[in-house]
PDB file of C-alpha atoms in Angstrom:
ATOM      1  CA  GLY A  20    -118.096 -21.705 170.459  1.00  0.00           C
ATOM      2  CA  LYS A  21    -114.946 -20.461 168.755  1.00  0.00           C
ATOM      3  CA  GLY A  22    -115.364 -20.559 164.986  1.00  0.00           C
ATOM      4  CA  GLY A  23    -118.928 -21.875 165.224  1.00  0.00           C
ATOM      5  CA  PHE A  24    -119.965 -25.206 163.752  1.00  0.00           C
ATOM      6  CA  TRP A  25    -117.201 -25.395 161.113  1.00  0.00           C
ATOM      7  CA  GLY A  26    -114.546 -24.450 163.660  1.00  0.00           C
ATOM      8  CA  ARG A  27    -115.606 -27.343 165.882  1.00  0.00           C
ATOM      9  CA  PHE A  28    -115.902 -29.625 162.843  1.00  0.00           C
ATOM     10  CA  PHE A  29    -112.285 -29.098 161.722  1.00  0.00           C
ATOM     11  CA  ARG A  30    -110.911 -29.147 165.247  1.00  0.00           C
ATOM     12  CA  GLU A  31    -112.492 -32.524 165.863  1.00  0.00           C
ATOM     13  CA  ARG A  32    -111.727 -34.098 162.471  1.00  0.00           C
ATOM     14  CA  GLY A  33    -108.696 -32.207 161.225  1.00  0.00           C
ATOM     15  CA  PRO A  34    -105.099 -33.461 161.542  1.00  0.00           C
ATOM     16  CA  LYS A  35    -103.511 -32.857 164.927  1.00  0.00           C
ATOM     17  CA  LEU A  36     -99.900 -31.743 165.360  1.00  0.00           C
ATOM     18  CA  SER A  37     -97.986 -33.701 167.968  1.00  0.00           C
ATOM     19  CA  ILE A  38     -94.440 -32.868 169.002  1.00  0.00           C
ATOM     20  CA  VAL A  39     -92.456 -35.949 169.978  1.00  0.00           C
ATOM     21  CA  ALA A  40     -89.108 -35.762 171.763  1.00  0.00           C
ATOM     22  CA  ASN A  41     -86.135 -36.976 169.741  1.00  0.00           C
ATOM     23  CA  LYS A  42     -84.997 -40.225 171.389  1.00  0.00           C
ATOM     24  CA  GLU A  43     -81.501 -39.723 170.000  1.00  0.00           C
ATOM     25  CA  GLY A  44     -81.198 -36.242 171.536  1.00  0.00           C
ATOM     26  CA  ALA A  45     -80.002 -34.926 174.868  1.00  0.00           C
ATOM     27  CA  PHE A  46     -83.469 -35.056 176.415  1.00  0.00           C
ATOM     28  CA  GLU A  47     -85.588 -38.088 177.192  1.00  0.00           C
ATOM     29  CA  ASP A  48     -88.854 -36.352 178.115  1.00  0.00           C
ATOM     30  CA  GLY A  49     -91.187 -33.914 176.410  1.00  0.00           C
ATOM     31  CA  ASP A  50     -89.483 -30.889 177.946  1.00  0.00           C
ATOM     32  CA  SER A  51     -86.810 -30.866 175.263  1.00  0.00           C
ATOM     33  CA  TYR A  52     -85.136 -27.568 174.476  1.00  0.00           C
ATOM     34  CA  PHE A  53     -86.088 -26.445 170.977  1.00  0.00           C
ATOM     35  CA  GLY A  54     -84.178 -23.166 170.839  1.00  0.00           C
ATOM     36  CA  GLU A  55     -85.748 -19.761 170.244  1.00  0.00           C
ATOM     37  CA  THR A  56     -85.707 -19.220 166.456  1.00  0.00           C
ATOM     38  CA  PRO A  57     -87.515 -20.833 163.499  1.00  0.00           C
ATOM     39  CA  LEU A  58     -84.155 -22.107 162.229  1.00  0.00           C
ATOM     40  CA  SER A  59     -83.513 -23.849 165.546  1.00  0.00           C
ATOM     41  CA  PHE A  60     -86.998 -25.409 165.436  1.00  0.00           C
ATOM     42  CA  ALA A  61     -86.257 -26.825 161.975  1.00  0.00           C
ATOM     43  CA  VAL A  62     -82.894 -28.133 163.224  1.00  0.00           C
ATOM     44  CA  VAL A  63     -84.560 -29.962 166.132  1.00  0.00           C
ATOM     45  CA  PHE A  64     -86.694 -32.008 163.728  1.00  0.00           C
ATOM     46  CA  GLY A  65     -83.891 -32.405 161.206  1.00  0.00           C
ATOM     47  CA  ASN A  66     -85.988 -30.742 158.489  1.00  0.00           C
ATOM     48  CA  VAL A  67     -83.267 -29.622 156.074  1.00  0.00           C
ATOM     49  CA  ALA A  68     -85.848 -28.508 153.492  1.00  0.00           C
ATOM     50  CA  ILE A  69     -87.289 -25.887 155.858  1.00  0.00           C
ATOM     51  CA  MET A  70     -83.780 -24.961 156.991  1.00  0.00           C
ATOM     52  CA  SER A  71     -82.767 -24.292 153.378  1.00  0.00           C
ATOM     53  CA  LEU A  72     -85.938 -22.294 152.803  1.00  0.00           C
ATOM     54  CA  LEU A  73     -85.274 -20.116 155.865  1.00  0.00           C
ATOM     55  CA  VAL A  74     -81.640 -19.484 154.934  1.00  0.00           C
ATOM     56  CA  ASP A  75     -82.508 -18.703 151.298  1.00  0.00           C
ATOM     57  CA  THR A  76     -85.322 -16.388 152.415  1.00  0.00           C
ATOM     58  CA  CYS A  77     -82.971 -14.515 154.722  1.00  0.00           C
ATOM     59  CA  ARG A  78     -80.409 -14.136 151.951  1.00  0.00           C
ATOM     60  CA  GLY A  79     -83.038 -13.140 149.370  1.00  0.00           C
ATOM     61  CA  ARG A  80     -84.723 -10.527 151.553  1.00  0.00           C
ATOM     62  CA  GLU A  81     -81.436  -8.791 152.339  1.00  0.00           C
ATOM     63  CA  PHE A  82     -80.537  -8.842 148.629  1.00  0.00           C
ATOM     64  CA  GLU A  83     -83.884  -7.219 147.775  1.00  0.00           C
ATOM     65  CA  LYS A  84     -83.535  -4.728 150.633  1.00  0.00           C
ATOM     66  CA  VAL A  85     -80.242  -3.373 149.282  1.00  0.00           C
ATOM     67  CA  GLN A  86     -81.652  -3.371 145.768  1.00  0.00           C
ATOM     68  CA  ASN A  87     -84.696  -1.361 146.850  1.00  0.00           C
ATOM     69  CA  VAL A  88     -82.517   1.225 148.593  1.00  0.00           C
ATOM     70  CA  GLU A  89     -80.513   1.681 145.403  1.00  0.00           C
ATOM     71  CA  ARG A  90     -83.682   1.835 143.274  1.00  0.00           C
ATOM     72  CA  GLU A  91     -85.241   4.470 145.520  1.00  0.00           C
ATOM     73  CA  ARG A  92     -82.043   6.519 145.399  1.00  0.00           C
ATOM     74  CA  VAL A  93     -82.001   6.594 141.580  1.00  0.00           C
ATOM     75  CA  GLU A  94     -85.741   7.274 141.296  1.00  0.00           C
ATOM     76  CA  LYS A  95     -85.459  10.165 143.775  1.00  0.00           C
ATOM     77  CA  GLU A  96     -82.692  11.725 141.708  1.00  0.00           C
ATOM     78  CA  PHE A  97     -84.976  11.653 138.666  1.00  0.00           C
ATOM     79  CA  ARG A  98     -87.979  12.916 140.640  1.00  0.00           C
ATOM     80  CA  ASP A  99     -85.903  15.882 141.732  1.00  0.00           C
ATOM     81  CA  LYS A 100     -85.347  16.601 138.025  1.00  0.00           C
ATOM     82  CA  GLY A 101     -89.064  16.332 137.355  1.00  0.00           C
ATOM     83  CA  ILE A 102     -88.838  12.944 135.648  1.00  0.00           C
ATOM     84  CA  LYS A 103     -91.272  10.234 136.747  1.00  0.00           C
ATOM     85  CA  ALA A 104     -90.199   6.681 137.586  1.00  0.00           C
ATOM     86  CA  GLU A 105     -92.400   5.291 134.807  1.00  0.00           C
ATOM     87  CA  GLU A 106     -90.503   7.168 132.095  1.00  0.00           C
ATOM     88  CA  GLU A 107     -88.048   5.258 129.937  1.00  0.00           C
ATOM     89  CA  GLU A 108     -85.007   7.337 130.932  1.00  0.00           C
ATOM     90  CA  CYS A 109     -85.549   6.592 134.613  1.00  0.00           C
ATOM     91  CA  LYS A 110     -86.219   2.874 133.990  1.00  0.00           C
ATOM     92  CA  LYS A 111     -82.966   2.583 132.061  1.00  0.00           C
ATOM     93  CA  ALA A 112     -80.992   4.277 134.845  1.00  0.00           C
ATOM     94  CA  VAL A 113     -82.572   2.004 137.452  1.00  0.00           C
ATOM     95  CA  ALA A 114     -81.680  -1.103 135.400  1.00  0.00           C
ATOM     96  CA  GLU A 115     -78.062   0.048 135.144  1.00  0.00           C
ATOM     97  CA  ALA A 116     -77.930   0.753 138.876  1.00  0.00           C
ATOM     98  CA  MET A 117     -79.323  -2.717 139.634  1.00  0.00           C
ATOM     99  CA  GLU A 118     -76.596  -4.306 137.515  1.00  0.00           C
ATOM    100  CA  LYS A 119     -73.842  -2.286 139.200  1.00  0.00           C
ATOM    101  CA  CYS A 120     -74.984  -3.037 142.737  1.00  0.00           C
ATOM    102  CA  LYS A 121     -75.189  -6.834 142.306  1.00  0.00           C
ATOM    103  CA  ASP A 122     -71.890  -7.438 144.105  1.00  0.00           C
ATOM    104  CA  LYS A 123     -72.928  -5.098 146.907  1.00  0.00           C
ATOM    105  CA  CYS A 124     -76.285  -6.887 147.222  1.00  0.00           C
ATOM    106  CA  GLN A 125     -74.663 -10.322 147.281  1.00  0.00           C
ATOM    107  CA  GLU A 126     -72.165  -9.199 149.916  1.00  0.00           C
ATOM    108  CA  ALA A 127     -74.958  -7.827 152.117  1.00  0.00           C
ATOM    109  CA  ALA A 128     -77.016 -10.993 151.597  1.00  0.00           C
ATOM    110  CA  GLY A 129     -74.036 -13.142 152.571  1.00  0.00           C
ATOM    111  CA  GLU A 130     -73.416 -11.122 155.745  1.00  0.00           C
ATOM    112  CA  ALA A 131     -77.094 -11.369 156.710  1.00  0.00           C
ATOM    113  CA  MET A 132     -77.049 -15.127 156.153  1.00  0.00           C
ATOM    114  CA  VAL A 133     -73.944 -15.591 158.325  1.00  0.00           C
ATOM    115  CA  LYS A 134     -75.541 -13.549 161.100  1.00  0.00           C
ATOM    116  CA  PHE A 135     -78.766 -15.553 160.765  1.00  0.00           C
ATOM    117  CA  VAL A 136     -77.190 -19.021 161.005  1.00  0.00           C
ATOM    118  CA  ASN A 137     -75.029 -17.926 163.961  1.00  0.00           C
ATOM    119  CA  LEU A 138     -77.753 -16.174 165.953  1.00  0.00           C
ATOM    120  CA  GLN A 139     -77.419 -17.033 169.658  1.00  0.00           C
ATOM    121  CA  ASP A 140     -80.302 -17.510 172.076  1.00  0.00           C
ATOM    122  CA  GLN A 141     -80.432 -16.401 175.707  1.00  0.00           C
ATOM    123  CA  PHE A 142     -78.150 -19.295 176.670  1.00  0.00           C
ATOM    124  CA  GLY A 143     -75.608 -18.488 173.966  1.00  0.00           C
ATOM    125  CA  ASN A 144     -76.584 -21.527 171.879  1.00  0.00           C
ATOM    126  CA  THR A 145     -76.445 -21.244 168.097  1.00  0.00           C
ATOM    127  CA  PRO A 146     -78.423 -23.514 165.736  1.00  0.00           C
ATOM    128  CA  MET A 147     -75.259 -25.639 165.606  1.00  0.00           C
ATOM    129  CA  HIS A 148     -75.441 -26.210 169.360  1.00  0.00           C
ATOM    130  CA  ILE A 149     -79.102 -27.206 168.921  1.00  0.00           C
ATOM    131  CA  ALA A 150     -78.105 -29.647 166.173  1.00  0.00           C
ATOM    132  CA  VAL A 151     -75.673 -31.278 168.604  1.00  0.00           C
ATOM    133  CA  LEU A 152     -78.250 -31.390 171.428  1.00  0.00           C
ATOM    134  CA  HIS A 153     -80.617 -33.330 169.163  1.00  0.00           C
ATOM    135  CA  GLN A 154     -77.908 -35.180 167.202  1.00  0.00           C
ATOM    136  CA  ARG A 155     -78.987 -33.915 163.788  1.00  0.00           C
ATOM    137  CA  LYS A 156     -75.996 -34.559 161.528  1.00  0.00           C
ATOM    138  CA  ALA A 157     -77.614 -33.496 158.246  1.00  0.00           C
ATOM    139  CA  ALA A 158     -78.812 -30.269 159.870  1.00  0.00           C
ATOM    140  CA  PHE A 159     -75.317 -29.634 161.243  1.00  0.00           C
ATOM    141  CA  ASP A 160     -73.762 -30.163 157.801  1.00  0.00           C
ATOM    142  CA  LEU A 161     -76.245 -27.785 156.159  1.00  0.00           C
ATOM    143  CA  LEU A 162     -75.417 -25.099 158.717  1.00  0.00           C
ATOM    144  CA  ALA A 163     -71.700 -25.627 158.100  1.00  0.00           C
ATOM    145  CA  GLU A 164     -72.237 -25.286 154.342  1.00  0.00           C
ATOM    146  CA  ASN A 165     -73.891 -21.921 155.003  1.00  0.00           C
ATOM    147  CA  LYS A 166     -70.936 -20.583 157.028  1.00  0.00           C
ATOM    148  CA  ALA A 167     -72.126 -21.371 160.536  1.00  0.00           C
ATOM    149  CA  ASP A 168     -69.246 -20.750 162.947  1.00  0.00           C
ATOM    150  CA  VAL A 169     -68.151 -23.911 164.795  1.00  0.00           C
ATOM    151  CA  THR A 170     -65.973 -21.910 167.214  1.00  0.00           C
ATOM    152  CA  ILE A 171     -68.789 -19.908 168.876  1.00  0.00           C
ATOM    153  CA  THR A 172     -69.139 -20.762 172.563  1.00  0.00           C
ATOM    154  CA  ASN A 173     -72.370 -20.719 174.546  1.00  0.00           C
ATOM    155  CA  HIS A 174     -72.623 -19.257 178.044  1.00  0.00           C
ATOM    156  CA  GLN A 175     -71.117 -22.464 179.439  1.00  0.00           C
ATOM    157  CA  GLY A 176     -68.024 -21.887 177.309  1.00  0.00           C
ATOM    158  CA  LEU A 177     -68.834 -24.838 175.032  1.00  0.00           C
ATOM    159  CA  THR A 178     -68.540 -24.955 171.260  1.00  0.00           C
ATOM    160  CA  PRO A 179     -70.797 -27.397 169.364  1.00  0.00           C
ATOM    161  CA  PHE A 180     -67.834 -29.794 169.243  1.00  0.00           C
ATOM    162  CA  THR A 181     -67.000 -29.625 172.960  1.00  0.00           C
ATOM    163  CA  LEU A 182     -70.730 -29.791 173.749  1.00  0.00           C
ATOM    164  CA  ALA A 183     -70.884 -33.152 171.931  1.00  0.00           C
ATOM    165  CA  ALA A 184     -67.964 -34.318 174.072  1.00  0.00           C
ATOM    166  CA  ARG A 185     -69.604 -33.050 177.256  1.00  0.00           C
ATOM    167  CA  LEU A 186     -72.854 -34.912 176.487  1.00  0.00           C
ATOM    168  CA  GLY A 187     -71.024 -38.083 175.498  1.00  0.00           C
ATOM    169  CA  PHE A 188     -72.494 -38.102 171.979  1.00  0.00           C
ATOM    170  CA  THR A 189     -69.726 -40.210 170.411  1.00  0.00           C
ATOM    171  CA  SER A 190     -71.316 -40.440 166.965  1.00  0.00           C
ATOM    172  CA  MET A 191     -71.905 -36.680 166.782  1.00  0.00           C
ATOM    173  CA  PHE A 192     -68.428 -35.979 168.162  1.00  0.00           C
ATOM    174  CA  GLU A 193     -66.784 -38.152 165.497  1.00  0.00           C
ATOM    175  CA  HIS A 194     -68.996 -36.625 162.785  1.00  0.00           C
ATOM    176  CA  ILE A 195     -67.924 -33.076 163.647  1.00  0.00           C
ATOM    177  CA  LEU A 196     -64.300 -34.167 164.058  1.00  0.00           C
ATOM    178  CA  THR A 197     -64.303 -35.745 160.605  1.00  0.00           C
ATOM    179  CA  LYS A 198     -66.212 -32.972 158.833  1.00  0.00           C
ATOM    180  CA  GLN A 199     -64.673 -29.911 160.481  1.00  0.00           C
ATOM    181  CA  TYR A 200     -61.264 -30.732 161.931  1.00  0.00           C
ATOM    182  CA  GLN A 201     -59.713 -33.393 159.715  1.00  0.00           C
ATOM    183  CA  GLU A 202     -57.866 -32.497 156.537  1.00  0.00           C
ATOM    184  CA  PRO A 203     -56.624 -35.168 154.086  1.00  0.00           C
ATOM    185  CA  VAL A 204     -52.868 -35.091 153.475  1.00  0.00           C
ATOM    186  CA  TRP A 205     -52.525 -37.943 151.008  1.00  0.00           C
ATOM    187  CA  SER A 206     -54.205 -41.170 149.946  1.00  0.00           C
ATOM    188  CA  TYR A 207     -52.941 -44.254 148.179  1.00  0.00           C
ATOM    189  CA  GLY A 208     -55.458 -46.912 147.237  1.00  0.00           C
ATOM    190  CA  GLY A 209     -57.463 -47.649 150.363  1.00  0.00           C
ATOM    191  CA  VAL A 210     -54.908 -46.001 152.655  1.00  0.00           C
ATOM    192  CA  LYS A 211     -55.052 -42.329 153.553  1.00  0.00           C
ATOM    193  CA  LEU A 212     -53.397 -39.952 155.959  1.00  0.00           C
ATOM    194  CA  VAL A 213     -55.401 -37.159 157.565  1.00  0.00           C
ATOM    195  CA  LYS A 214     -54.299 -34.216 159.666  1.00  0.00           C
ATOM    196  CA  THR A 215     -56.505 -33.401 162.697  1.00  0.00           C
ATOM    197  CA  ASP A 216     -56.728 -29.976 164.325  1.00  0.00           C
ATOM    198  CA  LEU A 217     -56.530 -30.708 168.066  1.00  0.00           C
ATOM    199  CA  THR A 218     -57.171 -27.149 169.269  1.00  0.00           C
ATOM    200  CA  GLN A 219     -60.607 -27.867 170.709  1.00  0.00           C
ATOM    201  CA  VAL A 220     -59.673 -31.395 171.712  1.00  0.00           C
ATOM    202  CA  ASP A 221     -56.742 -30.255 173.839  1.00  0.00           C
ATOM    203  CA  SER A 222     -58.448 -27.074 175.112  1.00  0.00           C
ATOM    204  CA  PHE A 223     -61.748 -28.547 176.282  1.00  0.00           C
ATOM    205  CA  LYS A 224     -64.020 -25.565 176.893  1.00  0.00           C
ATOM    206  CA  MET A 225     -62.195 -23.031 174.723  1.00  0.00           C
ATOM    207  CA  LYS A 226     -63.273 -20.438 177.290  1.00  0.00           C
ATOM    208  CA  LYS A 227     -61.202 -17.262 176.979  1.00  0.00           C
ATOM    209  CA  LEU A 228     -60.412 -15.066 179.943  1.00  0.00           C
ATOM    210  CA  CYS A 229     -61.877 -11.589 180.221  1.00  0.00           C
ATOM    211  CA  THR A 230     -59.370  -8.876 179.252  1.00  0.00           C
ATOM    212  CA  CYS A 231     -61.697  -5.899 179.689  1.00  0.00           C
ATOM    213  CA  LYS A 232     -59.915  -2.832 181.077  1.00  0.00           C
ATOM    214  CA  HIS A 233     -60.857  -0.259 183.697  1.00  0.00           C
ATOM    215  CA  ILE A 234     -61.547   3.312 182.548  1.00  0.00           C
ATOM    216  CA  LYS A 235     -60.334   5.816 185.146  1.00  0.00           C
ATOM    217  CA  ASP A 236     -60.838   9.545 185.581  1.00  0.00           C
ATOM    218  CA  LYS A 237     -58.057  12.034 186.376  1.00  0.00           C
ATOM    219  CA  GLN A 238     -58.296  11.198 190.058  1.00  0.00           C
ATOM    220  CA  GLY A 239     -57.757   7.493 189.340  1.00  0.00           C
ATOM    221  CA  LYS A 240     -61.348   6.522 190.130  1.00  0.00           C
ATOM    222  CA  VAL A 241     -62.866   3.701 188.043  1.00  0.00           C
ATOM    223  CA  VAL A 242     -65.649   5.230 185.946  1.00  0.00           C
ATOM    224  CA  GLY A 243     -66.311   2.472 183.409  1.00  0.00           C
ATOM    225  CA  TRP A 244     -64.978  -0.452 181.387  1.00  0.00           C
ATOM    226  CA  GLU A 245     -63.213  -0.641 178.023  1.00  0.00           C
ATOM    227  CA  ARG A 246     -64.290  -3.826 176.244  1.00  0.00           C
ATOM    228  CA  GLU A 247     -63.435  -3.373 172.571  1.00  0.00           C
ATOM    229  CA  LYS A 248     -60.295  -5.549 172.774  1.00  0.00           C
ATOM    230  CA  CYS A 249     -61.562  -8.197 175.188  1.00  0.00           C
ATOM    231  CA  GLU A 250     -60.816 -11.844 174.327  1.00  0.00           C
ATOM    232  CA  VAL A 251     -64.416 -12.825 175.164  1.00  0.00           C
ATOM    233  CA  GLU A 252     -66.588 -12.130 172.102  1.00  0.00           C
ATOM    234  CA  GLU A 253     -69.745 -11.230 174.057  1.00  0.00           C
ATOM    235  CA  HIS A 254     -67.793  -8.741 176.182  1.00  0.00           C
ATOM    236  CA  LYS A 255     -66.203  -7.188 173.096  1.00  0.00           C
ATOM    237  CA  LYS A 256     -69.551  -6.544 171.407  1.00  0.00           C
ATOM    238  CA  CYS A 257     -71.275  -5.209 174.548  1.00  0.00           C
ATOM    239  CA  LYS A 258     -71.854  -1.443 174.447  1.00  0.00           C
ATOM    240  CA  CYS A 259     -74.327  -1.331 177.344  1.00  0.00           C
ATOM    241  CA  LEU A 260     -72.081   0.849 179.494  1.00  0.00           C
ATOM    242  CA  GLN A 261     -71.601   3.427 176.722  1.00  0.00           C
ATOM    243  CA  ASP A 262     -74.990   3.489 174.999  1.00  0.00           C
ATOM    244  CA  LYS A 263     -77.470   0.620 175.402  1.00  0.00           C
ATOM    245  CA  GLU A 264     -79.142   1.379 172.072  1.00  0.00           C
ATOM    246  CA  LYS A 265     -75.858   0.655 170.282  1.00  0.00           C
ATOM    247  CA  CYS A 266     -75.109  -2.645 172.042  1.00  0.00           C
ATOM    248  CA  GLU A 267     -74.483  -5.434 169.492  1.00  0.00           C
ATOM    249  CA  VAL A 268     -75.476  -8.296 171.822  1.00  0.00           C
ATOM    250  CA  THR A 269     -79.173  -8.939 171.121  1.00  0.00           C
ATOM    251  CA  THR A 270     -79.695 -10.886 174.340  1.00  0.00           C
ATOM    252  CA  HIS A 271     -78.890  -7.719 176.322  1.00  0.00           C
ATOM    253  CA  ASP A 272     -81.945  -5.860 174.965  1.00  0.00           C
ATOM    254  CA  ASN A 273     -84.186  -4.704 177.839  1.00  0.00           C
ATOM    255  CA  VAL A 274     -82.182  -6.956 180.195  1.00  0.00           C
ATOM    256  CA  CYS A 275     -79.192  -4.828 181.200  1.00  0.00           C
ATOM    257  CA  LYS A 276     -79.940  -3.032 184.488  1.00  0.00           C
ATOM    258  CA  CYS A 277     -76.613  -1.239 184.839  1.00  0.00           C
ATOM    259  CA  PHE A 278     -76.488   2.417 185.851  1.00  0.00           C
ATOM    260  CA  LYS A 279     -74.309   5.000 187.560  1.00  0.00           C
ATOM    261  CA  VAL A 280     -75.060   7.862 189.918  1.00  0.00           C
ATOM    262  CA  GLY A 281     -74.615  11.298 188.377  1.00  0.00           C
ATOM    263  CA  GLU A 282     -73.345  14.470 190.076  1.00  0.00           C
ATOM    264  CA  ASP A 283     -76.902  15.331 191.078  1.00  0.00           C
ATOM    265  CA  GLY A 284     -77.235  12.023 192.900  1.00  0.00           C
ATOM    266  CA  LYS A 285     -79.703  10.573 190.372  1.00  0.00           C
ATOM    267  CA  LYS A 286     -79.324   7.250 188.541  1.00  0.00           C
ATOM    268  CA  ILE A 287     -78.161   7.426 184.933  1.00  0.00           C
ATOM    269  CA  SER A 288     -79.009   4.410 182.778  1.00  0.00           C
ATOM    270  CA  THR A 289     -79.582   5.792 179.277  1.00  0.00           C
ATOM    271  CA  GLY A 290     -77.733   7.948 176.789  1.00  0.00           C
ATOM    272  CA  PRO A 291     -74.098   8.011 175.626  1.00  0.00           C
ATOM    273  CA  ALA A 292     -72.481   8.654 179.037  1.00  0.00           C
ATOM    274  CA  PRO A 293     -70.639   5.592 180.474  1.00  0.00           C
ATOM    275  CA  TRP A 294     -71.763   4.040 183.748  1.00  0.00           C
ATOM    276  CA  LEU A 295     -70.647   1.184 185.974  1.00  0.00           C
ATOM    277  CA  PRO A 296     -71.877  -2.428 186.013  1.00  0.00           C
ATOM    278  CA  ASN A 297     -74.640  -3.170 188.486  1.00  0.00           C
ATOM    279  CA  ALA A 298     -74.443  -6.156 190.836  1.00  0.00           C
ATOM    280  CA  GLN A 299     -78.191  -6.730 190.292  1.00  0.00           C
ATOM    281  CA  CYS A 300     -77.982  -6.721 186.480  1.00  0.00           C
ATOM    282  CA  GLU A 301     -79.529  -9.695 184.649  1.00  0.00           C
ATOM    283  CA  VAL A 302     -76.510  -9.963 182.321  1.00  0.00           C
ATOM    284  CA  ASP A 303     -74.142 -12.494 183.916  1.00  0.00           C
ATOM    285  CA  PHE A 304     -70.788 -10.896 183.186  1.00  0.00           C
ATOM    286  CA  HIS A 305     -72.071  -7.428 184.168  1.00  0.00           C
ATOM    287  CA  ARG A 306     -72.733  -8.822 187.638  1.00  0.00           C
ATOM    288  CA  GLU A 307     -69.305 -10.464 187.660  1.00  0.00           C
ATOM    289  CA  GLN A 308     -67.575  -7.227 186.684  1.00  0.00           C
ATOM    290  CA  ALA A 309     -69.569  -5.262 189.254  1.00  0.00           C
ATOM    291  CA  LYS A 310     -68.092  -7.512 191.943  1.00  0.00           C
ATOM    292  CA  CYS A 311     -64.623  -7.590 190.338  1.00  0.00           C
ATOM    293  CA  LYS A 312     -61.803  -6.415 192.633  1.00  0.00           C
ATOM    294  CA  CYS A 313     -58.971  -7.129 190.189  1.00  0.00           C
ATOM    295  CA  LYS A 314     -56.279  -4.476 189.877  1.00  0.00           C
ATOM    296  CA  PRO A 315     -55.121  -3.323 186.421  1.00  0.00           C
ATOM    297  CA  ASP A 316     -51.741  -4.642 185.318  1.00  0.00           C
ATOM    298  CA  GLU A 317     -49.161  -1.858 185.471  1.00  0.00           C
ATOM    299  CA  GLU A 318     -47.723  -2.738 182.066  1.00  0.00           C
ATOM    300  CA  ASP A 319     -50.768  -2.907 179.791  1.00  0.00           C
ATOM    301  CA  GLY A 320     -53.706  -1.842 181.947  1.00  0.00           C
ATOM    302  CA  SER A 321     -55.517  -5.162 181.567  1.00  0.00           C
ATOM    303  CA  LEU A 322     -56.994  -6.832 184.646  1.00  0.00           C
ATOM    304  CA  LYS A 323     -55.099  -9.484 186.565  1.00  0.00           C
ATOM    305  CA  GLN A 324     -57.253 -12.628 186.526  1.00  0.00           C
TER     306      GLN A 324
END
């Protein structure tokens, strides 16, 4: 059998891993949604130690990556002069370069960390949304401490805060309200006054309308979409219709099926030339825009919703 005698021995006698649904979460059965990233998995089980390890690893690797680029640059300069990296002159120059690029390395590490803790899955959920789904307050707080964005909406238009409201998780709702949206004004003895930001309370889904614009040729025919100034973040970052390889939305990779028909009658779906949304595309808002019949506003060119 697999692994022979010892393989069977440890399979039969070794510890078994069992995944148990969180009774406090949004799911009652074993089909709970655990997200799609290691950070989300750690959030589901409320393991803040692993969460911290993952975040620190992400930050540390990016720091080292920038450092290595700088080191290689200095060493190459010396190699071009015929001086080896092991020689004292080169080592000294590398040490000086490492000291000078510390701020640059820390900035890059911080940006990588922010991107990591805000990474969205195919449903638009961030680790913060997962923390709400499974009611993990400590995990939520750790994400917030590491600059997780509480205003990001999933594909349902829900922020972590409005998701808690939608699910009826009163304890989680109040926790986020207290931690993220209440600011103390004054306190006297046991009495205190706090100011509460009601933006997300009053505007339930926080879903912004699409303000993408039509791109027209000289004859007035729609040949594409301008999305750089759209109010919807996912639309703004999407570059699928210009060059799929440059699209900043990771969930669009190998999913976008948009194309246009060139002058020779053949489909164009790669390269820098713009093309139109396809009604059969797997990206939701591409399908919506393919079917869109809105006319551009005469004043600013944006689409009438």
